[in-house]
């Protein structure tokens, strides 16, 4: 299978989009835990990411509240359950790990939910930045806490737009 990539210059830095030509498979940040660089055997091609970049631009302009892109994620069934649950967190809102665990029917799995959230392969599009500590504090984020804060502020000021 061919893997394609493209870099997108966003307000939070250069993001790396990775996909199979149809589906988005990864989104990487320029720094932080989810730092991602392209691999030599990947093909640089912006065409497969045209729709994704258009939607990312609309998101960063505060016009897009929810992404509609073909995604393929690789992970355990539990991680996929958590990532699907993240898609249910409304734009401009935050949930605690406990709320997310309850939402997916795993109320005793807060730590495992946090772990799965932390390895979300497609942040921003799968909105793991909307998960905060039980006291409302910003907790770890693959793109760094400044990026998480930026994304939450962006959403909060555009929620009623």
XYZ file of C-alpha atoms in Angstrom, residues 9-146:
138
model
C 0.906 25.210 7.838
C -1.669 25.843 10.569
C -1.987 28.424 13.339
C -0.546 25.803 15.740
C 2.429 25.007 13.506
C 3.154 22.731 10.607
C 0.898 19.658 10.732
C 1.735 16.435 8.934
C -1.151 14.636 7.265
C -0.661 10.980 6.380
C -3.016 8.768 4.413
C -3.513 5.993 1.923
C -4.724 8.215 -0.916
C -8.347 8.142 0.235
C -8.365 8.006 4.040
C -6.585 10.109 6.633
C -4.519 7.768 8.825
C -2.460 10.153 10.957
C -2.062 13.777 11.850
C 1.194 14.789 13.479
C 2.367 17.916 15.252
C 5.709 19.651 14.723
C 6.627 19.105 18.383
C 5.390 17.415 21.538
C 4.482 13.819 22.207
C 2.682 13.406 18.870
C 5.612 14.801 16.897
C 5.609 13.067 13.545
C 7.858 13.296 10.514
C 7.373 11.703 7.132
C 9.229 8.527 6.278
C 11.428 8.091 3.208
C 9.190 5.500 1.584
C 6.116 7.772 1.739
C 5.048 9.823 -1.277
C 4.640 13.587 -0.958
C 1.371 14.514 -2.642
C -1.053 17.217 -1.571
C -3.933 16.078 -3.775
C -5.230 13.319 -1.442
C -5.372 15.891 1.379
C -7.157 18.694 -0.458
C -10.465 18.124 1.360
C -8.755 17.683 4.737
C -6.769 20.901 4.351
C -9.899 22.782 3.278
C -11.716 21.532 6.382
C -8.744 22.284 8.659
C -8.638 25.843 7.304
C -12.372 26.260 7.974
C -11.897 24.830 11.479
C -9.076 27.251 12.275
C -11.193 30.118 10.922
C -13.922 29.111 13.393
C -16.369 28.147 10.654
C -16.223 24.325 10.862
C -17.507 22.615 13.994
C -17.179 18.988 12.941
C -15.010 17.265 10.370
C -16.421 15.017 7.668
C -13.443 13.103 6.332
C -12.712 9.446 5.609
C -10.553 8.187 8.477
C -8.782 4.904 9.122
C -7.358 4.323 12.581
C -5.257 1.403 13.705
C -5.541 0.256 17.287
C -7.165 -2.116 19.718
C -10.946 -2.343 19.847
C -10.873 -0.446 23.161
C -8.821 2.406 21.694
C -11.148 2.598 18.701
C -14.104 2.776 21.112
C -12.457 5.684 22.951
C -11.612 7.496 19.702
C -15.199 7.075 18.492
C -16.368 8.468 21.839
C -14.191 11.548 21.341
C -16.181 12.333 18.205
C -19.286 12.700 20.403
C -17.858 15.547 22.498
C -19.625 18.667 21.221
C -17.643 21.495 19.697
C -16.735 24.082 22.317
C -17.275 21.694 25.239
C -14.915 19.656 27.359
C -15.407 16.338 29.088
C -13.354 14.756 31.835
C -11.776 11.344 31.370
C -14.460 10.028 33.713
C -17.247 11.484 31.570
C -15.721 9.937 28.469
C -15.319 6.575 30.228
C -18.991 6.676 31.268
C -20.053 7.710 27.776
C -18.426 4.658 26.187
C -19.875 2.341 28.849
C -16.574 1.745 30.659
C -16.997 3.747 33.906
C -14.086 2.021 35.679
C -11.624 2.563 32.840
C -10.622 6.222 33.350
C -6.895 5.489 33.197
C -7.232 3.309 30.119
C -9.386 6.008 28.506
C -6.637 8.528 29.256
C -4.043 6.242 27.743
C -6.089 5.702 24.573
C -6.794 9.423 24.346
C -3.060 10.092 24.542
C -2.276 7.972 21.493
C -5.075 9.258 19.265
C -3.492 9.069 15.787
C -5.601 11.879 14.300
C -5.765 14.716 16.855
C -7.838 17.829 16.110
C -9.983 15.881 13.617
C -10.694 13.317 16.350
C -10.960 15.970 19.086
C -8.896 14.591 21.967
C -8.097 18.194 22.944
C -11.631 18.391 24.405
C -10.731 16.046 27.272
C -9.588 17.701 30.493
C -8.905 16.707 34.076
C -11.820 16.154 36.472
C -11.132 19.585 37.983
C -11.227 21.224 34.544
C -7.439 21.540 34.330
C -5.636 21.084 31.049
C -3.947 17.717 31.031
C -1.384 16.302 28.632
C -1.795 16.745 24.912
C 0.292 15.315 22.089
C 0.810 18.728 20.519
C 1.681 20.380 23.822
C -0.478 22.238 26.333
C -0.159 25.576 24.505
